[in-house]
C-alpha positions in Angstrom: -21.7 -2.3 -17.6 -22.7 1.3 -16.5 -22.0 1.8 -12.8 -24.0 4.3 -10.8 -21.3 5.8 -8.5 -22.1 6.7 -4.8 -25.7 5.1 -4.7 -25.5 5.5 -0.9 -24.3 8.7 0.7 -21.4 8.4 3.1 -22.4 8.1 6.7 -22.2 11.3 8.7 -21.9 9.5 12.0 -20.5 6.1 12.9 -22.8 3.4 14.2 -21.7 1.4 17.2 -21.2 -1.9 15.3 -18.5 -0.2 13.1 -15.4 -0.9 15.1 -12.9 -2.8 12.9 -11.6 -3.3 9.4 -13.9 -6.3 8.9 -16.8 -4.1 9.9 -15.9 -1.4 7.3 -15.6 -4.2 4.6 -19.1 -5.4 5.7 -20.5 -1.9 5.4 -18.7 -1.2 2.2 -20.4 -4.2 0.5 -23.7 -2.6 1.3 -22.7 1.0 0.3 -20.7 0.5 -2.8 -21.9 -0.7 -6.3 -21.4 -4.5 -6.6 -18.8 -4.2 -9.5 -16.8 -1.6 -7.6 -16.8 -3.6 -4.4 -15.7 -6.8 -6.2 -13.0 -4.9 -8.0 -11.6 -3.6 -4.8 -12.0 -6.7 -2.7 -10.9 -9.3 -5.3 -7.6 -10.9 -5.9 -5.8 -12.6 -8.8 -7.2 -15.8 -10.4 -8.4 -18.3 -7.6 -7.4 -15.8 -4.8 -5.1 -18.2 -3.1 -2.6 -15.5 -2.3 -5.4 -13.2 -1.2 -6.6 -15.8 1.3 -3.1 -16.6 2.5 -2.3 -13.0 3.2 -4.9 -13.0 6.0 -4.3 -16.5 7.3 -0.5 -15.8 7.6 -1.1 -13.7 10.7 -3.0 -16.5 12.4 0.2 -18.7 12.4 1.6 -16.5 15.1 0.9 -16.0 18.7 2.1 -13.0 20.8 4.1 -14.0 23.9 3.8 -11.1 26.4 6.2 -9.8 29.1 4.6 -8.6 32.3 5.1 -6.1 35.1 7.0 -3.7 32.9 6.7 0.1 33.2 5.6 1.5 29.9 4.2 4.8 31.0 6.7 6.5 28.7 5.8 4.4 25.7 5.7 5.7 22.2 4.8 4.5 18.7 7.1 7.1 17.0 9.6 5.7 14.5 11.9 6.7 11.6 11.6 5.7 8.1 14.2 6.6 5.4 15.5 9.3 7.8 12.0 10.8 8.3 10.1 11.0 11.5 6.7 9.3 11.7 4.3 9.3 14.7 3.4 5.7 14.2 4.4 2.8 11.8 1.2 2.8 9.8 1.1 4.3 6.4 -1.7 4.5 3.7 -0.6 2.4 0.9 -0.8 3.7 -2.7 -4.2 2.8 -4.0 -5.6 3.9 -7.4 -8.8 5.8 -8.1 -10.2 6.8 -4.7 -13.1 8.6 -6.5 -14.5 5.1 -7.3 -15.9 5.3 -3.7 -16.1 8.9 -2.8 -16.6 12.1 -4.9 -13.6 13.8 -3.1 -11.4 10.8 -3.6 -7.8 11.2 -2.5 -8.5 14.8 -1.2 -10.6 13.4 1.6 -8.2 10.6 2.3 -5.3 13.2 2.6 -7.4 15.3 5.0 -8.0 12.2 7.2 -4.3 11.2 7.1 -3.4 14.7 8.2 -5.8 14.6 11.1 -4.2 11.4 12.4 -0.6 12.5 11.4 -0.4 9.4 9.2 2.0 9.0 6.3 0.3 8.7 2.9 1.6 7.3 -0.3 -0.1 8.9 -3.3 -0.7 6.7 -6.4 0.5 7.6 -9.9 -3.1 6.4 -10.7 -4.8 8.8 -8.3 -8.1 10.3 -9.5 -7.0 13.7 -8.1 -3.8 15.4 -9.2 -0.6 14.8 -7.1 -0.4 18.5 -6.5 -3.9 18.9 -5.2 -3.5 16.0 -2.9 -0.2 17.3 -1.6 -1.9 20.6 -0.7 -4.3 18.7 1.6 -1.5 16.6 3.2 0.1 18.0 6.4 1.4 14.6 7.4 4.4 12.7 5.7 3.8 12.4 2.0 5.4 9.9 -0.4 4.6 9.5 -4.1 4.1 6.2 -5.7 5.7 6.0 -9.2 4.8 3.7 -12.0 7.7 3.9 -14.4 6.5 5.0 -17.8 7.6 3.8 -21.3 8.7 7.4 -22.0 11.6 8.3 -19.7 11.0 12.0 -20.2 7.4 11.6 -19.0 8.7 9.5 -16.0 11.0 12.4 -15.1 8.3 14.9 -15.5 6.2 13.0 -12.8 9.3 12.9 -10.6 9.9 16.7 -11.0 6.2 17.3 -10.3 6.5 15.2 -7.1 9.6 17.0 -5.9 8.0 20.5 -6.6 4.8 19.5 -4.7 6.8 18.6 -1.6 6.8 14.8 -1.7 9.4 13.4 0.6 10.1 10.0 -1.1 9.4 8.0 -4.2 7.9 4.5 -4.0 8.5 2.7 -7.2 6.1 -0.2 -7.9 8.0 -3.0 -9.6 5.9 -6.1 -9.3 3.0 -5.2 -11.6 4.2 -4.5 -15.2 0.8 -5.8 -16.3 -2.5 -6.7 -14.7 -2.9 -10.2 -13.2 -5.9 -12.4 -14.0 -8.7 -10.9 -12.1 -11.7 -13.1 -12.5 -13.8 -11.7 -9.7 -13.7 -8.2 -11.2 -14.4 -9.7 -14.7 -17.5 -11.7 -13.5 -18.8 -8.6 -11.8 -18.5 -6.6 -15.0 -16.2 -4.0 -13.6 -15.1 -1.2 -15.9 -13.6 2.1 -14.9 -16.3 4.7 -15.1 -15.7 7.3 -17.9 -15.8 10.2 -15.4 -12.9 8.7 -13.5 -9.3 8.9 -14.8 -5.7 8.8 -13.8 -5.3 12.6 -14.0 -1.6 12.5 -13.4 -1.2 10.8 -16.8 -3.3 13.2 -18.9 -0.2 14.5 -20.7 1.4 11.2 -21.3 2.6 10.8 -24.8 0.5 8.4 -26.9 1.9 4.9 -27.0 3.1 3.6 -30.4 0.7 1.4 -32.2 2.0 -2.2 -31.9 1.7 -4.8 -34.6 2.5 -8.5 -34.0 3.3 -11.4 -36.3 1.3 -14.6 -35.8 4.2 -16.1 -33.9 4.6 -13.2 -31.5 2.9 -12.8 -28.1 0.9 -9.7 -27.1 2.2 -10.3 -23.6 5.9 -11.1 -24.2 6.6 -9.0 -27.3 4.0 -6.4 -26.5 3.2 -5.5 -22.8 6.5 -6.7 -21.4 8.7 -5.2 -24.1 8.6 -1.8 -22.3 8.4 -3.1 -18.7 11.0 -1.5 -16.4 14.2 -3.3 -15.5 17.0 -2.8 -13.1 18.6 -0.5 -15.6 15.6 1.9 -15.2 16.0 1.9 -11.4 19.7 2.7 -11.8 18.8 5.6 -14.1 16.1 6.9 -11.7 18.6 6.8 -8.9 20.8 9.4 -10.9 17.8 11.6 -11.5 16.6 12.5 -7.9 17.9 13.0 -4.4 14.6 11.8 -2.9 14.7 8.4 -1.0 13.6 5.6 -3.4 11.6 2.6 -2.0 11.0 -0.3 -4.3 7.5 -1.8 -3.8 7.0 -5.5 -4.6 10.1 -7.5 -3.6 9.8 -11.1 -2.4 13.1 -12.6 -3.2 16.3 -12.1 -1.2 18.4 -11.8 -4.4 16.3 -9.0 -5.6 16.7 -7.2 -2.3 20.4 -7.5 -2.6 20.3 -6.0 -6.1 18.2 -3.2 -4.6 20.8 -2.5 -2.1 23.5 -2.4 -4.7 21.5 0.0 -6.8 21.4 2.4 -4.0 17.8 2.7 -3.0 16.8 3.4 0.6 14.1 0.9 1.2 11.7 -1.8 0.0 8.2 -2.9 0.5 7.9 -6.7 0.9 4.6 -7.3 -1.0 2.6 -9.5 -3.3 0.5 -6.6 -4.4 -2.3 -7.6 -2.1 -2.8 -10.8 -4.0 -4.0 -9.0 -7.0 -1.2 -9.9 -9.6 0.2 -13.4 -9.8 -1.7 -16.0 -7.7 0.1 -18.5 -5.5 2.8 -16.1 -4.4 4.2 -16.4 -0.9 2.9 -14.0 1.6 4.9 -10.9 2.6 4.8 -12.0 6.2 6.3 -15.4 5.5 9.2 -13.9 3.5 9.8 -11.1 5.9 12.3 -12.8 8.4 14.5 -14.2 5.5 14.6 -10.8 3.8 15.4 -8.9 7.0 18.1 -11.4 7.8 19.7 -10.9 4.3 20.2 -7.2 4.9 23.7 -5.9 5.9 22.6 -2.3 6.0 21.0 -1.2 9.3 19.4 2.0 8.0 17.6 0.2 5.0 13.8 0.6 5.5 11.6 -2.5 5.1 7.9 -2.1 4.9 5.3 -4.8 4.5 1.6 -4.9 3.3 -1.1 -7.4 2.7 -3.8 -8.8 5.0 -3.2 -6.3 7.9 -6.5 -5.7 9.7 -5.6 -5.5 13.4 -3.1 -3.9 15.8 -1.9 -7.4 16.6 -1.2 -7.8 12.8 0.9 -4.7 12.9 2.8 -5.8 16.0 3.5 -9.2 14.4 4.9 -7.7 11.3 7.1 -5.4 13.3 8.3 -8.3 15.3 9.2 -10.3 12.2 11.4 -7.5 10.9 9.2 -4.7 9.3 9.9 -1.1 10.1 6.3 -0.2 9.3 3.2 -1.4 7.6 0.9 -0.2 4.8 -2.8 -0.4 4.7 -4.5 -0.8 1.2 -8.0 -1.9 0.6 -9.3 -0.9 4.1 -8.8 2.8 3.3 -11.2 2.5 0.4 -13.7 0.6 2.5 -13.6 3.3 5.1 -13.6 6.2 2.5 -16.6 4.7 0.8 -18.5 4.1 3.9 -18.0 7.4 5.9 -15.6 9.6 3.9 -12.8 11.3 5.7 -14.5 10.5 8.9 -14.3 6.9 8.2 -10.6 6.9 7.3 -9.8 9.0 10.4 -11.7 6.5 12.5 -10.1 3.5 10.8 -6.6 4.9 11.4 -7.3 5.9 15.0 -8.6 2.3 15.5 -5.5 0.7 14.2 -3.3 3.1 16.2 -5.2 2.4 19.4 -5.1 -1.3 18.8 -1.3 -1.2 18.2 -0.9 0.8 21.5 -3.1 -1.8 23.4 -1.1 -4.6 22.0 2.3 -3.0 22.9 1.0 -2.3 26.5 -0.3 -5.8 27.0 2.9 -7.3 25.5 5.1 -5.2 27.6 6.8 -3.1 24.8 7.4 0.6 25.3 8.8 1.4 21.8 8.7 0.2 18.2 12.4 -0.7 18.5 11.7 -3.2 21.3 9.3 -5.2 19.2 11.2 -8.2 17.9 10.8 -12.0 17.4 11.1 -12.8 21.2 7.5 -11.8 21.5 6.2 -14.3 19.0 5.6 -18.0 18.8 4.8 -20.0 15.6 1.6 -22.0 16.0 1.5 -24.2 12.8 
Protein backbone atom coordinates (compact mmCIF):
# COMPACT_ATOMS: atom_id res chain seq x y z
CA UNK A 1 0.00 0.00 0.00
CA UNK A 2 1.34 3.42 -0.96
CA UNK A 3 0.95 5.90 1.88
CA UNK A 4 0.57 9.62 1.21
CA UNK A 5 2.55 11.20 4.01
CA UNK A 6 1.33 14.37 5.71
CA UNK A 7 -2.07 14.64 3.97
CA UNK A 8 -3.08 17.31 6.52
CA UNK A 9 -0.63 20.10 7.42
CA UNK A 10 0.23 20.42 11.13
CA UNK A 11 -1.89 22.90 13.05
CA UNK A 12 -0.30 26.33 13.49
CA UNK A 13 -2.47 27.13 16.51
CA UNK A 14 -4.12 24.90 19.08
CA UNK A 15 -7.92 24.65 19.24
CA UNK A 16 -9.60 24.94 22.62
CA UNK A 17 -10.66 21.29 22.65
CA UNK A 18 -7.06 20.05 22.44
CA UNK A 19 -6.15 19.78 26.11
CA UNK A 20 -5.06 16.20 26.85
CA UNK A 21 -3.28 13.13 25.50
CA UNK A 22 -6.65 11.64 24.55
CA UNK A 23 -7.45 14.76 22.54
CA UNK A 24 -4.15 14.51 20.67
CA UNK A 25 -4.91 10.89 19.82
CA UNK A 26 -8.37 11.90 18.56
CA UNK A 27 -6.90 14.65 16.38
CA UNK A 28 -4.11 12.38 15.15
CA UNK A 29 -6.66 9.89 13.87
CA UNK A 30 -8.03 12.65 11.63
CA UNK A 31 -4.64 14.08 10.62
CA UNK A 32 -2.57 10.99 9.88
CA UNK A 33 -2.95 8.37 7.13
CA UNK A 34 -5.01 5.46 8.43
CA UNK A 35 -2.21 2.90 8.09
CA UNK A 36 0.26 5.15 9.94
CA UNK A 37 -2.20 5.85 12.74
CA UNK A 38 -3.00 2.16 13.15
CA UNK A 39 0.71 1.28 13.19
CA UNK A 40 1.40 3.81 15.94
CA UNK A 41 -1.69 3.11 18.02
CA UNK A 42 -1.82 -0.65 17.71
CA UNK A 43 -0.43 -3.28 20.03
CA UNK A 44 0.49 -6.93 19.78
CA UNK A 45 -2.00 -9.61 18.71
CA UNK A 46 -5.32 -9.11 20.55
CA UNK A 47 -3.98 -6.01 22.32
CA UNK A 48 -4.75 -7.37 25.78
CA UNK A 49 -1.53 -5.89 27.17
CA UNK A 50 -2.20 -2.58 25.44
CA UNK A 51 -5.59 -2.30 27.13
CA UNK A 52 -4.23 -3.40 30.51
CA UNK A 53 -1.56 -0.70 30.41
CA UNK A 54 -4.22 1.99 30.59
CA UNK A 55 -6.56 0.15 32.95
CA UNK A 56 -3.76 -0.44 35.46
CA UNK A 57 -3.82 3.21 36.54
CA UNK A 58 -7.54 3.09 37.24
CA UNK A 59 -6.94 0.54 40.01
CA UNK A 60 -5.38 3.21 42.20
CA UNK A 61 -6.81 6.19 44.06
CA UNK A 62 -4.71 9.09 45.31
CA UNK A 63 -5.09 9.76 49.05
CA UNK A 64 -4.18 13.42 49.66
CA UNK A 65 -2.77 15.19 52.70
CA UNK A 66 -4.10 18.67 53.41
CA UNK A 67 -3.05 21.99 54.96
CA UNK A 68 0.58 21.56 53.96
CA UNK A 69 2.86 24.39 52.88
CA UNK A 70 4.13 23.59 49.40
CA UNK A 71 5.08 27.07 48.25
CA UNK A 72 8.67 25.86 47.82
CA UNK A 73 7.64 22.73 45.89
CA UNK A 74 9.69 21.44 42.96
CA UNK A 75 9.54 18.65 40.40
CA UNK A 76 13.33 18.53 40.01
CA UNK A 77 14.90 15.10 40.25
CA UNK A 78 18.10 13.14 39.62
CA UNK A 79 18.42 10.19 37.23
CA UNK A 80 21.67 8.26 36.86
CA UNK A 81 23.49 11.11 38.56
CA UNK A 82 22.07 13.70 36.14
CA UNK A 83 19.76 16.60 36.97
CA UNK A 84 16.31 16.73 35.39
CA UNK A 85 13.80 19.55 35.78
CA UNK A 86 10.91 17.10 35.98
CA UNK A 87 10.49 13.30 35.91
CA UNK A 88 8.98 13.11 32.41
CA UNK A 89 11.11 11.86 29.50
CA UNK A 90 10.33 11.34 25.85
CA UNK A 91 10.71 7.62 25.23
CA UNK A 92 12.67 6.29 22.25
CA UNK A 93 10.22 6.01 19.35
CA UNK A 94 11.21 5.08 15.81
CA UNK A 95 10.63 7.04 12.62
CA UNK A 96 9.22 10.40 13.70
CA UNK A 97 9.15 11.39 10.01
CA UNK A 98 6.14 9.13 9.64
CA UNK A 99 4.09 11.96 11.12
CA UNK A 100 6.07 15.16 10.41
CA UNK A 101 8.65 16.11 7.75
CA UNK A 102 11.12 17.41 10.35
CA UNK A 103 10.80 14.25 12.41
CA UNK A 104 13.03 14.00 15.46
CA UNK A 105 14.48 17.46 14.86
CA UNK A 106 11.13 19.05 15.71
CA UNK A 107 10.73 16.73 18.69
CA UNK A 108 14.16 17.72 19.99
CA UNK A 109 13.40 21.43 19.65
CA UNK A 110 10.20 20.99 21.65
CA UNK A 111 11.99 18.96 24.32
CA UNK A 112 14.56 21.73 24.63
CA UNK A 113 11.87 24.38 25.06
CA UNK A 114 10.40 22.45 28.00
CA UNK A 115 13.78 21.28 29.37
CA UNK A 116 12.65 17.69 28.94
CA UNK A 117 14.94 14.70 28.61
CA UNK A 118 14.73 12.90 25.26
CA UNK A 119 15.83 9.37 24.47
CA UNK A 120 16.72 9.21 20.77
CA UNK A 121 16.06 5.92 19.00
CA UNK A 122 18.55 3.88 17.01
CA UNK A 123 15.71 3.76 14.46
CA UNK A 124 15.30 7.53 14.26
CA UNK A 125 14.63 8.98 10.83
CA UNK A 126 17.16 11.76 11.46
CA UNK A 127 20.79 11.10 12.34
CA UNK A 128 21.68 10.90 16.02
CA UNK A 129 24.16 13.74 15.47
CA UNK A 130 21.62 16.11 13.90
CA UNK A 131 19.12 15.44 16.68
CA UNK A 132 21.79 16.06 19.33
CA UNK A 133 22.53 19.45 17.78
CA UNK A 134 18.90 20.47 18.39
CA UNK A 135 18.77 19.11 21.95
CA UNK A 136 19.60 21.54 24.73
CA UNK A 137 17.95 19.37 27.39
CA UNK A 138 19.21 16.03 28.76
CA UNK A 139 19.91 13.63 25.89
CA UNK A 140 20.13 9.86 26.05
CA UNK A 141 20.61 7.43 23.16
CA UNK A 142 18.58 4.25 22.81
CA UNK A 143 20.68 1.39 21.47
CA UNK A 144 19.56 -1.71 19.65
CA UNK A 145 22.46 -4.14 19.92
CA UNK A 146 23.56 -5.16 16.42
CA UNK A 147 24.69 -8.57 15.21
CA UNK A 148 28.05 -7.04 14.34
CA UNK A 149 29.76 -5.90 17.56
CA UNK A 150 32.02 -3.54 15.67
CA UNK A 151 28.96 -1.75 14.30
CA UNK A 152 27.36 -1.66 17.75
CA UNK A 153 30.53 -0.05 19.06
CA UNK A 154 30.47 2.42 16.18
CA UNK A 155 26.98 3.54 17.26
CA UNK A 156 28.18 3.90 20.85
CA UNK A 157 31.17 6.00 19.83
CA UNK A 158 28.96 8.22 17.66
CA UNK A 159 26.61 8.75 20.61
CA UNK A 160 29.52 9.61 22.90
CA UNK A 161 30.97 12.05 20.37
CA UNK A 162 27.57 13.72 19.89
CA UNK A 163 27.27 14.40 23.61
CA UNK A 164 24.69 11.84 24.65
CA UNK A 165 24.77 11.35 28.40
CA UNK A 166 23.52 7.76 28.75
CA UNK A 167 22.76 4.63 26.75
CA UNK A 168 19.35 3.00 26.99
CA UNK A 169 19.62 -0.55 25.64
CA UNK A 170 16.36 -2.14 24.53
CA UNK A 171 16.41 -5.82 25.50
CA UNK A 172 12.78 -6.96 25.18
CA UNK A 173 12.30 -6.84 21.41
CA UNK A 174 14.81 -9.04 19.56
CA UNK A 175 12.06 -9.46 16.95
CA UNK A 176 8.69 -7.90 16.21
CA UNK A 177 5.59 -9.14 17.94
CA UNK A 178 2.42 -10.13 16.10
CA UNK A 179 0.95 -6.79 15.06
CA UNK A 180 -2.36 -7.64 13.49
CA UNK A 181 -3.81 -4.13 13.55
CA UNK A 182 -0.94 -2.74 11.49
CA UNK A 183 -1.18 -5.74 9.15
CA UNK A 184 -4.90 -5.24 8.60
CA UNK A 185 -4.29 -1.56 7.84
CA UNK A 186 -1.67 -2.49 5.25
CA UNK A 187 1.12 -0.54 6.92
CA UNK A 188 4.50 -0.52 5.21
CA UNK A 189 7.37 1.81 5.98
CA UNK A 190 7.41 4.37 3.14
CA UNK A 191 10.46 4.15 0.91
CA UNK A 192 11.50 7.72 1.69
CA UNK A 193 11.80 7.00 5.42
CA UNK A 194 14.67 4.95 6.80
CA UNK A 195 16.71 4.26 9.90
CA UNK A 196 19.49 6.63 8.87
CA UNK A 197 21.74 5.63 11.78
CA UNK A 198 21.99 2.13 10.28
CA UNK A 199 22.94 3.14 6.73
CA UNK A 200 26.49 1.85 7.13
CA UNK A 201 25.50 -1.40 8.80
CA UNK A 202 27.32 -4.38 7.27
CA UNK A 203 24.99 -6.62 5.25
CA UNK A 204 23.60 -9.56 7.16
CA UNK A 205 24.74 -13.00 6.02
CA UNK A 206 22.18 -14.86 3.94
CA UNK A 207 20.66 -17.58 6.07
CA UNK A 208 19.57 -20.96 4.75
CA UNK A 209 17.44 -23.34 6.78
CA UNK A 210 16.85 -27.05 6.65
CA UNK A 211 13.23 -28.26 6.72
CA UNK A 212 13.46 -29.07 10.43
CA UNK A 213 14.83 -25.64 11.39
CA UNK A 214 12.84 -22.58 12.45
CA UNK A 215 13.21 -19.15 10.86
CA UNK A 216 12.44 -17.75 14.33
CA UNK A 217 14.60 -19.93 16.61
CA UNK A 218 17.55 -20.75 14.36
CA UNK A 219 17.17 -17.56 12.32
CA UNK A 220 16.10 -14.34 13.99
CA UNK A 221 16.94 -15.40 17.54
CA UNK A 222 20.34 -16.87 16.71
CA UNK A 223 21.91 -13.41 16.82
CA UNK A 224 19.73 -11.91 19.55
CA UNK A 225 21.70 -10.26 22.37
CA UNK A 226 22.29 -12.07 25.67
CA UNK A 227 23.64 -11.04 29.06
CA UNK A 228 27.14 -11.66 27.69
CA UNK A 229 26.59 -8.79 25.26
CA UNK A 230 25.52 -6.46 28.07
CA UNK A 231 28.63 -7.46 30.05
CA UNK A 232 30.74 -6.68 26.98
CA UNK A 233 29.02 -3.32 26.45
CA UNK A 234 29.66 -2.40 30.08
CA UNK A 235 33.41 -2.72 29.39
CA UNK A 236 33.23 -0.52 26.29
CA UNK A 237 31.78 2.75 27.61
CA UNK A 238 31.75 4.92 30.69
CA UNK A 239 28.27 6.23 29.91
CA UNK A 240 25.50 5.12 32.28
CA UNK A 241 23.63 2.12 30.86
CA UNK A 242 19.88 1.69 31.37
CA UNK A 243 18.25 -1.58 30.28
CA UNK A 244 14.81 -1.10 28.75
CA UNK A 245 12.29 -3.91 28.96
CA UNK A 246 12.65 -5.67 32.32
CA UNK A 247 9.60 -7.18 34.04
CA UNK A 248 11.05 -10.03 36.14
CA UNK A 249 12.80 -9.42 39.45
CA UNK A 250 15.45 -12.07 38.68
CA UNK A 251 16.41 -10.17 35.53
CA UNK A 252 16.67 -6.98 37.55
CA UNK A 253 19.08 -8.71 39.95
CA UNK A 254 21.21 -9.86 37.01
CA UNK A 255 21.23 -6.30 35.68
CA UNK A 256 22.53 -5.10 39.04
CA UNK A 257 25.29 -7.70 39.00
CA UNK A 258 26.31 -6.76 35.46
CA UNK A 259 26.85 -3.20 36.65
CA UNK A 260 24.30 -1.13 34.75
CA UNK A 261 22.93 2.03 36.31
CA UNK A 262 19.22 1.69 35.65
CA UNK A 263 16.29 -0.12 34.09
CA UNK A 264 13.01 0.69 32.40
CA UNK A 265 10.14 -1.45 33.66
CA UNK A 266 8.28 -1.91 30.40
CA UNK A 267 6.25 -4.25 28.22
CA UNK A 268 7.20 -2.24 25.13
CA UNK A 269 3.89 -0.41 25.09
CA UNK A 270 2.04 -3.68 24.55
CA UNK A 271 3.60 -4.00 21.08
CA UNK A 272 5.64 -7.21 21.44
CA UNK A 273 4.33 -10.22 23.36
CA UNK A 274 0.65 -9.98 24.24
CA UNK A 275 -0.67 -10.94 27.70
CA UNK A 276 2.33 -9.53 29.51
CA UNK A 277 1.85 -7.96 32.94
CA UNK A 278 1.76 -4.19 33.05
CA UNK A 279 4.81 -2.26 34.14
CA UNK A 280 2.74 -0.60 36.85
CA UNK A 281 1.71 -3.88 38.50
CA UNK A 282 5.31 -5.16 38.52
CA UNK A 283 6.83 -1.90 39.73
CA UNK A 284 6.42 -2.35 43.53
CA UNK A 285 7.91 -5.85 43.45
CA UNK A 286 10.85 -4.74 41.36
CA UNK A 287 11.53 -1.69 43.49
CA UNK A 288 11.42 -3.86 46.63
CA UNK A 289 13.93 -6.30 45.11
CA UNK A 290 16.59 -3.60 44.76
CA UNK A 291 19.35 -3.31 47.32
CA UNK A 292 21.01 -0.34 45.66
CA UNK A 293 19.59 3.07 46.48
CA UNK A 294 21.10 4.90 43.52
CA UNK A 295 19.79 2.48 40.87
CA UNK A 296 17.40 4.35 38.55
CA UNK A 297 13.99 2.81 37.78
CA UNK A 298 11.88 4.25 34.98
CA UNK A 299 8.49 3.08 33.78
CA UNK A 300 6.41 3.49 30.63
CA UNK A 301 3.14 2.30 29.15
CA UNK A 302 -0.33 3.83 29.34
CA UNK A 303 0.70 7.15 30.90
CA UNK A 304 -1.68 9.91 29.82
CA UNK A 305 -2.21 12.15 32.85
CA UNK A 306 -0.34 13.90 35.61
CA UNK A 307 -2.15 11.62 38.04
CA UNK A 308 -0.67 8.63 36.16
CA UNK A 309 2.81 10.06 36.61
CA UNK A 310 2.16 10.64 40.32
CA UNK A 311 0.88 7.06 40.71
CA UNK A 312 3.95 5.59 39.00
CA UNK A 313 6.27 7.64 41.20
CA UNK A 314 4.36 6.60 44.32
CA UNK A 315 4.76 2.93 43.39
CA UNK A 316 8.53 3.22 43.06
CA UNK A 317 9.46 4.79 39.73
CA UNK A 318 12.06 7.56 39.62
CA UNK A 319 10.62 8.92 36.37
CA UNK A 320 8.27 8.03 33.52
CA UNK A 321 8.61 7.92 29.75
CA UNK A 322 6.01 8.98 27.19
CA UNK A 323 5.88 7.06 23.91
CA UNK A 324 2.93 7.17 21.50
CA UNK A 325 1.59 10.56 22.68
CA UNK A 326 4.68 12.35 21.35
CA UNK A 327 3.91 11.09 17.83
CA UNK A 328 0.27 12.10 18.15
CA UNK A 329 1.30 15.61 19.19
CA UNK A 330 4.05 15.86 16.56
CA UNK A 331 1.69 14.77 13.79
CA UNK A 332 -1.08 17.12 14.86
CA UNK A 333 0.87 20.31 15.56
CA UNK A 334 4.60 19.75 15.09
CA UNK A 335 6.96 21.02 17.76
CA UNK A 336 4.17 23.28 19.04
CA UNK A 337 2.13 20.16 19.75
CA UNK A 338 4.89 18.35 21.60
CA UNK A 339 5.78 21.44 23.64
CA UNK A 340 2.10 21.85 24.56
CA UNK A 341 1.77 18.15 25.42
CA UNK A 342 4.82 18.26 27.69
CA UNK A 343 3.69 21.47 29.37
CA UNK A 344 0.25 19.93 29.92
CA UNK A 345 1.69 16.83 31.57
CA UNK A 346 4.07 18.88 33.70
CA UNK A 347 1.27 21.21 34.79
CA UNK A 348 -0.96 18.24 35.62
CA UNK A 349 1.80 16.68 37.72
CA UNK A 350 2.29 19.93 39.61
CA UNK A 351 -1.47 20.23 40.19
CA UNK A 352 -1.58 16.64 41.45
CA UNK A 353 1.35 17.24 43.81
CA UNK A 354 -0.24 20.44 45.11
CA UNK A 355 -3.63 18.83 45.75
CA UNK A 356 -2.04 15.71 47.25
CA UNK A 357 0.17 17.75 49.58
CA UNK A 358 3.60 16.82 48.15
CA UNK A 359 6.37 19.37 47.79
CA UNK A 360 9.01 17.19 46.10
CA UNK A 361 9.38 14.09 43.96
CA UNK A 362 11.14 12.37 46.86
CA UNK A 363 8.04 12.79 49.05
CA UNK A 364 5.79 10.88 46.66
CA UNK A 365 5.41 7.31 47.93
CA UNK A 366 2.85 4.57 48.50
CA UNK A 367 1.25 6.31 51.49
CA UNK A 368 -0.56 8.51 48.97
CA UNK A 369 -2.25 5.57 47.21
CA UNK A 370 -5.10 3.16 47.85
CA UNK A 371 -5.83 0.09 45.71
CA UNK A 372 -9.40 0.05 44.40
CA UNK A 373 -9.91 -3.42 42.93
